Coordinates of C-alpha atoms in Angstrom, one line a residue:
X1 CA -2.2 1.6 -5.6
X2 CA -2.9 4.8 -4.6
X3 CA -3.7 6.0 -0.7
X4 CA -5.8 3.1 0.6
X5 CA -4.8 2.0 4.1
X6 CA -4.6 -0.9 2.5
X7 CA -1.7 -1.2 0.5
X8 CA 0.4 1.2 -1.9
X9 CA -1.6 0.3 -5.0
X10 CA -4.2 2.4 -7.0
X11 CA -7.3 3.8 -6.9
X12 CA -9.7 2.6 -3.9
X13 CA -11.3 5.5 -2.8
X14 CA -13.2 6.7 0.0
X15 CA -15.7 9.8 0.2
X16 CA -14.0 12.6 2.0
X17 CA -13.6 16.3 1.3
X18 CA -14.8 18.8 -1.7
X19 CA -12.1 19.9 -4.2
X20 CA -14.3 23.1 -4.5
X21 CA -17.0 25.2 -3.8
X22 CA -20.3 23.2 -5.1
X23 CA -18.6 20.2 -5.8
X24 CA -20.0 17.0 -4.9
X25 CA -18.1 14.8 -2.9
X26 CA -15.3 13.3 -4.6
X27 CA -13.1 10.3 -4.0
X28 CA -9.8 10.4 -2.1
X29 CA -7.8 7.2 -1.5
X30 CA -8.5 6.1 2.0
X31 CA -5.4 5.0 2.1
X32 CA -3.6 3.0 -0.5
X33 CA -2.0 3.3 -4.1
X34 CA -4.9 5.1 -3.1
X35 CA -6.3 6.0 0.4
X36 CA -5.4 7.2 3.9
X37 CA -5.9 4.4 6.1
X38 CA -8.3 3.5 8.8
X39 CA -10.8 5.7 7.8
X40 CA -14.2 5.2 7.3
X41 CA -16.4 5.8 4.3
X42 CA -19.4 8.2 4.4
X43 CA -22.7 6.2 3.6
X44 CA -24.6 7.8 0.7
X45 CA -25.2 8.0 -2.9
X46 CA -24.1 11.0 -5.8
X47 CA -27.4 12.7 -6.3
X48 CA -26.6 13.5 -9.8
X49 CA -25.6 10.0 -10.7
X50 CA -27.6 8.4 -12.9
X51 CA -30.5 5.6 -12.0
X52 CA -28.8 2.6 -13.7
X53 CA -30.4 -0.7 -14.3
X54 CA -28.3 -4.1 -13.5
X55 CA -27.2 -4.7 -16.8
X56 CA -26.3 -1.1 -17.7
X57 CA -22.5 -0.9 -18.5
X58 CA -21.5 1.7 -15.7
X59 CA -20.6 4.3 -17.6
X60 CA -21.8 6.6 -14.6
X61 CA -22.3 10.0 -14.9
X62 CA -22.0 12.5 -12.9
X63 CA -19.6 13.1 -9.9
X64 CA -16.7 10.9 -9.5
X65 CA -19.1 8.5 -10.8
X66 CA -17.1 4.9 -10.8
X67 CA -15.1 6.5 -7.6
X68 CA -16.2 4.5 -5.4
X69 CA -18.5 6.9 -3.6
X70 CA -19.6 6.0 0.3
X71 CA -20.2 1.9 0.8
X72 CA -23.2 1.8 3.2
X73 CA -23.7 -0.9 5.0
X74 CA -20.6 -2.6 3.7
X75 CA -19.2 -4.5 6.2
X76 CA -20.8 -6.2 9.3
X77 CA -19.0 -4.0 12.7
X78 CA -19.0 -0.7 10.3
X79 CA -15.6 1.1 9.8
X80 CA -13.0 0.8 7.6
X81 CA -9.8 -0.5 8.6
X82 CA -6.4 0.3 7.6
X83 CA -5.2 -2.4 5.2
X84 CA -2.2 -4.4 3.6
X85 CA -3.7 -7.9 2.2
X86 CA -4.2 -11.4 1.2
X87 CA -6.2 -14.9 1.1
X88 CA -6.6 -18.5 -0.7
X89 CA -7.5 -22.3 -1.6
X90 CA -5.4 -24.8 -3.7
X91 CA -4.4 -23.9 -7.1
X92 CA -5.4 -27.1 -8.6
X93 CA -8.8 -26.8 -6.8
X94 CA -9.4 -23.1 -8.6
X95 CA -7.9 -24.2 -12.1
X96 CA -10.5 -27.3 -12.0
X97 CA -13.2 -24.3 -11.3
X98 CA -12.4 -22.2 -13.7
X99 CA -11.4 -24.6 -16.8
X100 CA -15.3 -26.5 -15.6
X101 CA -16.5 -23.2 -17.1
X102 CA -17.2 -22.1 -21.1
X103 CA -15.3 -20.2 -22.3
X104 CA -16.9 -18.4 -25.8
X105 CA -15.1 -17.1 -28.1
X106 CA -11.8 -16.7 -29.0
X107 CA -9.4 -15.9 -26.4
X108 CA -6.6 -17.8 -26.9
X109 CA -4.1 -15.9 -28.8
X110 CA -1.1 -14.4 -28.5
X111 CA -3.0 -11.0 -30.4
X112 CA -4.5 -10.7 -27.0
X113 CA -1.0 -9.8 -25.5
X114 CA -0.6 -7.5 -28.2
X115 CA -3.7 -5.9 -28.0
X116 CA -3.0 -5.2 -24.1
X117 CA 0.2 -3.7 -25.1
X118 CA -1.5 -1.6 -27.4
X119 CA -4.3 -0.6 -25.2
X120 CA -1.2 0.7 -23.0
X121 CA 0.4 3.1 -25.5
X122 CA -2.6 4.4 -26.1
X123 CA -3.5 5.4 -22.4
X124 CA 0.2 7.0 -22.5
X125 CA -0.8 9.0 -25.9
X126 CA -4.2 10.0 -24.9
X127 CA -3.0 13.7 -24.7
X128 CA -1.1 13.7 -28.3
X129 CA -1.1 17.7 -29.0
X130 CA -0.6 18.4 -25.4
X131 CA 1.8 15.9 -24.2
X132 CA 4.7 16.2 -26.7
X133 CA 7.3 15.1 -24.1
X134 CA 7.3 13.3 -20.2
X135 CA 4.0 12.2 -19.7
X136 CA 1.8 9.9 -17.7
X137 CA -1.0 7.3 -18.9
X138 CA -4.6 7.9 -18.3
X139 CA -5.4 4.8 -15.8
X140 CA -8.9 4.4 -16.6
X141 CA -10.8 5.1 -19.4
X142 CA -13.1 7.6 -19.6
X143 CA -16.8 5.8 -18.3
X144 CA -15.1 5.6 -15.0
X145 CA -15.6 9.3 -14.4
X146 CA -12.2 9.9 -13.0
X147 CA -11.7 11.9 -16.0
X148 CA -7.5 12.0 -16.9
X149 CA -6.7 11.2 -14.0
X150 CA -2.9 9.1 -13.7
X151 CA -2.2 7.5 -10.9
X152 CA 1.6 6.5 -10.5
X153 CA 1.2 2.7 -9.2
X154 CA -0.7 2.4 -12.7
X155 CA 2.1 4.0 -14.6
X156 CA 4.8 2.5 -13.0
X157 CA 3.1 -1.1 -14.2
X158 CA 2.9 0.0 -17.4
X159 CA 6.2 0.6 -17.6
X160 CA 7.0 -2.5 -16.3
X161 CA 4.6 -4.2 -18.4
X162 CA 5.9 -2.1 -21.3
X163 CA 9.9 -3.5 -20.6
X164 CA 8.2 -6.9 -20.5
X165 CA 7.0 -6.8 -24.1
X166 CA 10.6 -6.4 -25.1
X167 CA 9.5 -4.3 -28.6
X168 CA 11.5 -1.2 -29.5
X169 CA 8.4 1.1 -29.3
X170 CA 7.2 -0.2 -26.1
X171 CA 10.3 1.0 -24.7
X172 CA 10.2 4.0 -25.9
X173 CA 6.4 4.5 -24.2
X174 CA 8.4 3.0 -20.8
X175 CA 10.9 6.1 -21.5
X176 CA 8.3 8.6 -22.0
X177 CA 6.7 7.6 -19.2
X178 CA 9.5 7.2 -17.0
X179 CA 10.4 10.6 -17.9
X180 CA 7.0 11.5 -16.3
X181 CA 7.6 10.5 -13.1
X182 CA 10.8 11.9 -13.0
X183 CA 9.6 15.1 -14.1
X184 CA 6.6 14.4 -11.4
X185 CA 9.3 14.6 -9.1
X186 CA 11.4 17.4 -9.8
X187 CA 8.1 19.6 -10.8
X188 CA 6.2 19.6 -7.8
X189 CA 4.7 22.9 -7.0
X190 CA 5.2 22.4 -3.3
X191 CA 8.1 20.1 -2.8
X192 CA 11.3 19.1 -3.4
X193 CA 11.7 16.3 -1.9
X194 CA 11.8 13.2 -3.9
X195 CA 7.8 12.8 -3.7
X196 CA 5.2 11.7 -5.6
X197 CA 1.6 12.7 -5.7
X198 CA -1.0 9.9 -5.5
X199 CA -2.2 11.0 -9.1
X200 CA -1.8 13.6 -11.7
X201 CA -4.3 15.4 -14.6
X202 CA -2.8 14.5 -17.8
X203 CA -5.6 16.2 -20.1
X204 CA -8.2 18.8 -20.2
X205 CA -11.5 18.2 -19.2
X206 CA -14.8 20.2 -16.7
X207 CA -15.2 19.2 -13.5
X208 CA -18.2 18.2 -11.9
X209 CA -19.0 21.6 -10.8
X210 CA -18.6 23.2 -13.7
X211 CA -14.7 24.6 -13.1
X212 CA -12.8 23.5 -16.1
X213 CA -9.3 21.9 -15.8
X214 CA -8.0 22.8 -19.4
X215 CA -4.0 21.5 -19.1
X216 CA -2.2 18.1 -19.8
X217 CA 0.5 17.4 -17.4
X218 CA 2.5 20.1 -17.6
X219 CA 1.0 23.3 -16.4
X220 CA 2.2 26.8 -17.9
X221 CA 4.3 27.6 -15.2
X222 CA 6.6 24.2 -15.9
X223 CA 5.1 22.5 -12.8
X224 CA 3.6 19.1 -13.2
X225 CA -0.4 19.0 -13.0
X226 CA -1.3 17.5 -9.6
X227 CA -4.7 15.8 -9.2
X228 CA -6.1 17.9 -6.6
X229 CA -9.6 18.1 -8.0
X230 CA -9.9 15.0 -6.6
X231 CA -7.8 15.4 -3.6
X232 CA -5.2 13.2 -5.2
X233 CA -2.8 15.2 -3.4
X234 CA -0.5 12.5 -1.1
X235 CA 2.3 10.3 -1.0
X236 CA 1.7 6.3 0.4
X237 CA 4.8 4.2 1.0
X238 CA 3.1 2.1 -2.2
X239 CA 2.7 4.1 -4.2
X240 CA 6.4 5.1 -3.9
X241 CA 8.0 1.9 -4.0
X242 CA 6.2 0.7 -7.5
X243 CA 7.7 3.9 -9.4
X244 CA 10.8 3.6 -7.5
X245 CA 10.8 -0.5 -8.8
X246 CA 9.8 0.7 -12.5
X247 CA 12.5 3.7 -12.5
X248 CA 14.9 0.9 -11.5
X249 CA 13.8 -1.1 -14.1
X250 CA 14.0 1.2 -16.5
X251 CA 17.7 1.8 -15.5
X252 CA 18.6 -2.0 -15.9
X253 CA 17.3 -1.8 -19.4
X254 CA 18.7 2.1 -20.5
X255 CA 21.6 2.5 -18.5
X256 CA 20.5 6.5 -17.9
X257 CA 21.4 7.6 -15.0
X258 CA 18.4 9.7 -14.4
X259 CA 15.8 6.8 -14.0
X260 CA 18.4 5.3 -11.0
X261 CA 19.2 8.8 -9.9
X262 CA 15.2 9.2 -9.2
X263 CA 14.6 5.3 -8.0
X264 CA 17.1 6.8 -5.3
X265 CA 15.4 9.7 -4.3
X266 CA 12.4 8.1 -3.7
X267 CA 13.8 5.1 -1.4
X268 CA 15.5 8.2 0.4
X269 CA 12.1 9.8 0.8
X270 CA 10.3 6.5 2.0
X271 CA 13.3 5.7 4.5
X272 CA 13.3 9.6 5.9
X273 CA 9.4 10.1 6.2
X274 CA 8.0 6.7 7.0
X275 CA 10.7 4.9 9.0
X276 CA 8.4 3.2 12.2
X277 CA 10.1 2.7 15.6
X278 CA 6.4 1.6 16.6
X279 CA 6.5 -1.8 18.0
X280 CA 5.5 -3.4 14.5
X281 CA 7.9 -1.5 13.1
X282 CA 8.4 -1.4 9.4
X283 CA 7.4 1.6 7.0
X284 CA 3.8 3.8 7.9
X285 CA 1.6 4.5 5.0
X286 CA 3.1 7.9 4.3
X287 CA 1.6 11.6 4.4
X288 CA -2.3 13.0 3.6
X289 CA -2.8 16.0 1.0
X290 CA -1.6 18.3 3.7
X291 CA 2.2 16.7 4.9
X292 CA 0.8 15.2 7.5
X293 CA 2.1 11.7 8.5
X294 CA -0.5 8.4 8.3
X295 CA 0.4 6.4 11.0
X296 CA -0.8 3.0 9.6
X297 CA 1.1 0.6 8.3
X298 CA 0.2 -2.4 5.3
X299 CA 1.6 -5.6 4.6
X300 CA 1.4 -4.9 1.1
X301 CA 3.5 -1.6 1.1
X302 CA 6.3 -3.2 3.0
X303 CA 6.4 -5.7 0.4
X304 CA 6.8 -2.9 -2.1
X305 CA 9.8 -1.7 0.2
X306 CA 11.5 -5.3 0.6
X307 CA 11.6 -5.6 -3.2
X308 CA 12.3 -2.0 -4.1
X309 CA 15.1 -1.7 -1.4
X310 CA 16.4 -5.1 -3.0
X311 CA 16.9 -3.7 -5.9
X312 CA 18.3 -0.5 -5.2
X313 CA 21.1 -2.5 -3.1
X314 CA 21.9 -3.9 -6.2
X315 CA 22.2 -1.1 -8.8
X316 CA 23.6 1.4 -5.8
X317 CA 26.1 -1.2 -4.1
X318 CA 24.8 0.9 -1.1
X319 CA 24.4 -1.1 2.1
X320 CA 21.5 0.8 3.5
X321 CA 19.1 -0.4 1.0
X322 CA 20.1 -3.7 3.2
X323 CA 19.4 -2.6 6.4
X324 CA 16.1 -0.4 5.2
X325 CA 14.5 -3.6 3.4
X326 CA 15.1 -5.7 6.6
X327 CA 13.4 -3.2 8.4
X328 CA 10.3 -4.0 6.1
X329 CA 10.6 -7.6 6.2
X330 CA 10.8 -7.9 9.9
X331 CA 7.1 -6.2 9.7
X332 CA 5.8 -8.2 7.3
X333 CA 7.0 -11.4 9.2
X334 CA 5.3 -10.0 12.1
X335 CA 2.3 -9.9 9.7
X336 CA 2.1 -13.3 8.6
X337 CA -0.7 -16.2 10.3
X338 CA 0.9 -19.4 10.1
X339 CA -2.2 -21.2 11.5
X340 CA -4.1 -19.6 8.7
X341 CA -1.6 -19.6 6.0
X342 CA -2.0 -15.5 5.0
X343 CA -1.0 -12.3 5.7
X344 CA -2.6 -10.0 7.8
X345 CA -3.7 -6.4 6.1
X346 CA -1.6 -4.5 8.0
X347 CA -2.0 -1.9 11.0
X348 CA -3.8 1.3 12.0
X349 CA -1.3 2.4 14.9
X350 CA 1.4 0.6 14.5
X351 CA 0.9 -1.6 17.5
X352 CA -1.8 -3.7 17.2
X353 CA -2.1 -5.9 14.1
X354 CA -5.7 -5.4 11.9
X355 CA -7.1 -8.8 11.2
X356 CA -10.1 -7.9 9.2
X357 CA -10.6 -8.0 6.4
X358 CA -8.1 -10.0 4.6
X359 CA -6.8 -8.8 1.2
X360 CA -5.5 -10.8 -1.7
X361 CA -2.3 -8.8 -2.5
X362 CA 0.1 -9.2 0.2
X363 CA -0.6 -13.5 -0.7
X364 CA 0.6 -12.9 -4.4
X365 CA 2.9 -10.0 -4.1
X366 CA 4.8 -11.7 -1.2
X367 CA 6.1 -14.7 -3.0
X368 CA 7.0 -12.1 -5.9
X369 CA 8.8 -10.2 -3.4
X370 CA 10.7 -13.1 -1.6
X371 CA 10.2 -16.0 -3.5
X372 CA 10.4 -18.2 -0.4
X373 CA 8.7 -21.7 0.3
X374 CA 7.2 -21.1 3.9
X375 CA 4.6 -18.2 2.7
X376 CA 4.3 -20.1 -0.8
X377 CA 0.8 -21.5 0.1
X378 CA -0.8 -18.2 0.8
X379 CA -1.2 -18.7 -2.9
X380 CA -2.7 -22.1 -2.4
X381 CA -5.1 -19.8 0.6
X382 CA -5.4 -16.8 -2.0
X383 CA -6.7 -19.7 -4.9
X384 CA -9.3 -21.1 -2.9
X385 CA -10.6 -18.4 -0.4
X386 CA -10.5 -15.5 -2.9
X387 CA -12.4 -17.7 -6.0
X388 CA -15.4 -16.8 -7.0
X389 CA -17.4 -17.1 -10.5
X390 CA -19.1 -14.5 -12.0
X391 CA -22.7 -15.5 -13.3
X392 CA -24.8 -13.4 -15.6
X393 CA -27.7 -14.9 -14.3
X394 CA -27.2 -13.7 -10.7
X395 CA -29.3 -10.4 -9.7
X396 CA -26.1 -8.0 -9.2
X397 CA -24.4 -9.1 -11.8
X398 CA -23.3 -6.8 -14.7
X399 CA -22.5 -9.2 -17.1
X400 CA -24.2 -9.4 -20.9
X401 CA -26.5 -12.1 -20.7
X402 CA -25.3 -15.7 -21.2
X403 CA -21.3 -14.7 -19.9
X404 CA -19.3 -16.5 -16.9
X405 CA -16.1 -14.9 -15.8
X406 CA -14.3 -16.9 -13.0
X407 CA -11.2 -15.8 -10.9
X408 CA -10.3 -14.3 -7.6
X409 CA -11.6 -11.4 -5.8
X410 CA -10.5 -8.6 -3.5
X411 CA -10.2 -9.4 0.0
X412 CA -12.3 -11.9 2.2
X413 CA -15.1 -8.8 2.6
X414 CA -15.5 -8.6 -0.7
X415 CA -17.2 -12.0 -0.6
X416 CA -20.2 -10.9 1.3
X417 CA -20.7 -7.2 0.6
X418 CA -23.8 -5.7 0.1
X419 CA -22.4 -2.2 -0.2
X420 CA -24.1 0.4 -2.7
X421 CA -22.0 2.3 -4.8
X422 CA -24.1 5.6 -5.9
X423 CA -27.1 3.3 -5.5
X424 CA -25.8 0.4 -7.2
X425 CA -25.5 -2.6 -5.0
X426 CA -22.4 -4.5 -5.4
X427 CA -22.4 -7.9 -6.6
X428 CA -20.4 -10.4 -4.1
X429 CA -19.3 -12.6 -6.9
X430 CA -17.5 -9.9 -9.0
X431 CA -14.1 -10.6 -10.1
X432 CA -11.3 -8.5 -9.6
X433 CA -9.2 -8.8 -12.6
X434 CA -6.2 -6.9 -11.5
X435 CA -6.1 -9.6 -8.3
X436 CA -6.8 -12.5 -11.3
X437 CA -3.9 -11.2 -12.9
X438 CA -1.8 -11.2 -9.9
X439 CA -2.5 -14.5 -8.6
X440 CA -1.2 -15.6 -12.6
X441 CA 1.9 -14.2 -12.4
X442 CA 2.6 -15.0 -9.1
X443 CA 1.7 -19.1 -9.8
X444 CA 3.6 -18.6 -13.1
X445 CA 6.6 -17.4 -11.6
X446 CA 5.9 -20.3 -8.6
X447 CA 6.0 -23.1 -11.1
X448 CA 4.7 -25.6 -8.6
X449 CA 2.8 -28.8 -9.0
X450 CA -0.4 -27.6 -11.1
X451 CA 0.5 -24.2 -11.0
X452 CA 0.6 -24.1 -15.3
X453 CA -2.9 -25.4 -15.4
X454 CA -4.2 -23.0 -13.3
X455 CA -2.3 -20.3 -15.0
X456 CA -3.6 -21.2 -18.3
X457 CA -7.2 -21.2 -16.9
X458 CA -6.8 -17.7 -15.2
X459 CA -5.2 -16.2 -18.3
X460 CA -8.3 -17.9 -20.3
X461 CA -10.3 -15.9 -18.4
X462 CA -9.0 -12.6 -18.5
X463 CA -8.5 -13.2 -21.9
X464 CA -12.2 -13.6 -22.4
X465 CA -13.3 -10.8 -19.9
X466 CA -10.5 -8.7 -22.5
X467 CA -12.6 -9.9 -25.6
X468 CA -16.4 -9.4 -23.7
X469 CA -16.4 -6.5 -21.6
X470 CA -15.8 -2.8 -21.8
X471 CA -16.1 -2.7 -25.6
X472 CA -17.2 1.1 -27.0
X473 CA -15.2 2.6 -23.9
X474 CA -12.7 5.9 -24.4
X475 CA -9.6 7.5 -23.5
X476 CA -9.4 10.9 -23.8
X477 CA -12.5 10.8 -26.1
X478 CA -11.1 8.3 -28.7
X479 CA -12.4 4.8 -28.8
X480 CA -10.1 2.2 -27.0
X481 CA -10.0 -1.5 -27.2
X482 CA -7.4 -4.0 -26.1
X483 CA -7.6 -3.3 -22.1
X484 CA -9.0 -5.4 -19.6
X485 CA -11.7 -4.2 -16.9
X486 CA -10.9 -3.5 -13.4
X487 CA -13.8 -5.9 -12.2
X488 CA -16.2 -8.3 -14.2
X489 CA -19.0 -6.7 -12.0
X490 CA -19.1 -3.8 -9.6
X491 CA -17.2 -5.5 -6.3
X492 CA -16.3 -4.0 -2.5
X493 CA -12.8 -4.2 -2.0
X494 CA -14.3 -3.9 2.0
X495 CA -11.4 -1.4 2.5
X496 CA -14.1 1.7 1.5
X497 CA -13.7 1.9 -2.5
X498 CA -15.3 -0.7 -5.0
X499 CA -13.9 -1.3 -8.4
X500 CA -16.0 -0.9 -11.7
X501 CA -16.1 -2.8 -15.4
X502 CA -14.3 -0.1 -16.9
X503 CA -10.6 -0.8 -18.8
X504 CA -8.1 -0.1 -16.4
X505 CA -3.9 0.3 -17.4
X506 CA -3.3 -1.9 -14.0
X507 CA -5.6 -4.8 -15.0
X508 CA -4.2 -4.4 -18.4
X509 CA -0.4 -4.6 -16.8
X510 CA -1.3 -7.4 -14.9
X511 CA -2.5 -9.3 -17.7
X512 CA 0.8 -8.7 -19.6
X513 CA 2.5 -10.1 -16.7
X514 CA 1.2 -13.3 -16.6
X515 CA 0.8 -13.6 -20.3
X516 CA 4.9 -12.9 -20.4
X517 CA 5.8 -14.8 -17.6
X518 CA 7.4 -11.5 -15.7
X519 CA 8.1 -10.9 -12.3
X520 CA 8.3 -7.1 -12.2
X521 CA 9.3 -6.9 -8.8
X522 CA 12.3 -9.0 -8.9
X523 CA 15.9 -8.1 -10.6
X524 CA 16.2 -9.8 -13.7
X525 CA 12.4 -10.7 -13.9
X526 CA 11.7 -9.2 -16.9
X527 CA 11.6 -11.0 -20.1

């Protein structure tokens, strides 16, 4: 999440602004975990990015490389809308694909787990001699060109995914990184509010112009080290209500006060910024770099609410969490296309729904949210719209020769994109392997008819995309293995940011979901 107008999740990014003088243009979330929504991305291509053939591994170079830089000619009508998501077909039909499929080598294990999990601490340690206390993981490694950047809907999985392995070292990772966000929060050199920044620098490194960044994520002045190089300056709704779910979290498995005491201050700030009295109602997205309010509003996000607002009813006793979550569920309702069995994305104004394009996240995240039967076959919608096989043979994939990855992909856009991403053309049949992960856990934690099989095949698949892809990659210089990609194959989310084959903490969390059989968003759903 991160600002996409799409939903409070991570890093989608759009073209907009310098960071400084002689910069190139860098990524800022258009409006989710990652990205102010409703805008649209600038067409073009990073000059100094490298020429890269179609099997070359993306480790870009040069300016906000793997940031998804300007989709031209993305999406037929032009523009990108303000998102939430969703999308599907039949479980059973999408476990028969994927399980028709080879899988090589050996990816059946429970070492892969382990590995994940590993791959996790290590994103959280990347920084050892600099960050000695509170700290943030590094969301992707380094290839992607984001450099150590963290984005908090990535750390808050991984402290969820962290309190899911159970082991007493991965709790003490979910502590130190707890600690960062709450040290994010009462650190920020402009507020005191209860905010969060989209993302924070966690470790030294020269930006693209040459200006060096040469802190970890606490500056010398005790404030905490806000991405702004990247304009990774504002809040979403999202990306809000994941740390405020993993804070909570982290307070039903510590008892300390601090991690509730911040979980609070958050749902405070979400129900005092972002409280809509628009006709759709709900939550809006939040506020841009500058404070200033972003009037759309996403499925997804108000999913985030309805679960984190659930939760804080519980630990508080408070009734307002009550009222504030069916604030957010009477939006979402509003959202959801029986005819079609999904959820719309979300709004731009907060009056008129946005019905294009469709996103996978508000299908899986909504029956982790509610857990109720009427929007249970959005999965079934999610599973069958949303497959798609990854083919080495095809002309835009980035596979090593002779692989097949199957799974689900972004949104229903994604499926037909013939964006460029610095001069790389996207490849239509990319799996996302976040949403793969997602769709897992949500059919695990369904348990309907043929819901195991296909959450067997799924976590095959990952599993093999964790053993094939993004070997020899780094985090903060040092070798990393154990993580799994973000995408099989460069893919167009169709919301204005693409996502790259480069190991990602999300993915990773995702994947430790599933593998687990965790529900991170619900009380009581980690085991």
């Amino acid at each position: 999440m991160t600002n996409d107008p799409h939903a409070g999740t991570d890093e989608r990014w759009t073209t907009t602004g310098t960071p400084s003088a002689g910069a190139p243009p860098t990524a800022r979330p258009a409006g989710h975990p990652h990205r102010p929504s409703g805008g649209t991305a600038g067409p073009g291509s990073l000059s100094s990015a490298a020429v890269l053939g179609r099997r070359s591994f993306l480790a870009l170079s040069g300016a906000a490389v793997a940031v998804a830089v300007g989709a031209s000619g993305a999406i037929a009508g032009g523009g990108t809308p303000v998102v939430a998501n969703g999308t599907g077909r039949r479980a059973g039909a999408l476990a028969g694909s994927l399980s028709s499929h080879p899988k090589p080598g050996g990816h059946g294990g429970p070492g892969h787990g382990a590995s994940a999990v590993a791959f996790l601490q290590a994103a959280a340690d990347a920084y050892p001699t600099l960050n000695t206390g509170p700290r943030l993981a590094q969301s992707y490694a380094d290839e992607l060109g984001l450099f150590s950047t963290a984005f908090v809907y990535d750390n808050a999985l991984a402290i969820l995914a962290l309190l899911a392995d159970g082991r007493r070292a991965s709790l003490a990772t979910a502590k130190a990184l707890g600690d960062g966000l709450v040290y994010a929060q009462e650190h920020d050199p402009a507020f005191d509010d209860g905010r969060l920044r989209q993302g924070y620098n966690v470790g030294p490194y020269t930006f693209y112009d040459g200006n060096p960044q040469p802190y970890g994520f606490v500056l010398p002045d005790g404030n905490a080290n806000i991405g702004w190089q990247f304009g990774f300056l504002g809040t979403a709704v999202g990306d809000m209500a994941w740390p405020g779910l993993a804070l909570a979290q982290l307070y039903g498995a510590t008892r300390e006060r601090r991690y509730r005491d911040a979980a609070v201050r958050i749902g405070e700030w979400i129900t005092t910024n972002t409280w809509s009295t628009k006709p759709l109602g709900g939550f809006s997205f939040g506020v841009d770099g500058a404070d200033n309010p972003v009037p759309n509003g996403s499925t997804e996000h108000n999913i985030d609410c309805i679960a984190f607002f659930a939760i804080l009813r519980t630990i508080t006793r408070d009734k307002k969490w009550t009222k504030a979550a069916a604030h957010a569920r009477a939006f979402v309702d509003r959202m959801w296309s029986r005819a079609d069995g999904w959820f719309w994305t979300g709004t731009n104004d907060g009056i008129e729904i946005n019905r294009s394009p469709v996103p996978l996240d508000p299908a899986t995240w909504s029956w982790l949210a509610l857990r109720e039967r009427k929007y249970a076959g959005a999965l079934d919608w999610a599973g069958r719209a949303l497959a798609t096989t990854d083919d080495a043979a095809a002309a835009t994939s980035q596979l090593p020769d002779g692989e097949r990855i199957s799974g689900v992909t972004f949104s229903t856009a994604s499926l037909t994109s013939t964006a460029q991403y610095n001069g790389i053309t996207v490849h239509p049949q990319g799996v996302w392997l976040e949403g793969t992960g997602q769709l897992a856990t949500s059919l695990a934690d369904r348990c309907g008819r043929g819901d195991e099989r296909s959450v067997r095949a799924l976590l095959g698949q990952i599993r093999h995309a964790q053993d094939v892809l993004g070997v020899g990659q780094h985090l903060g210089g040092v070798e990393v293995s154990g993580g799994v990609v973000a995408a099989s194959s460069l893919l167009d989310t169709g919301f204005g940011f693409g996502y790259f084959q480069v190991q990602h903490v999300g993915a990773t969390s995702w994947f430790v979901f599933a593998s687990t059989g965790t529900n991170p968003m619900r009380w009581g759903g980690l085991r």
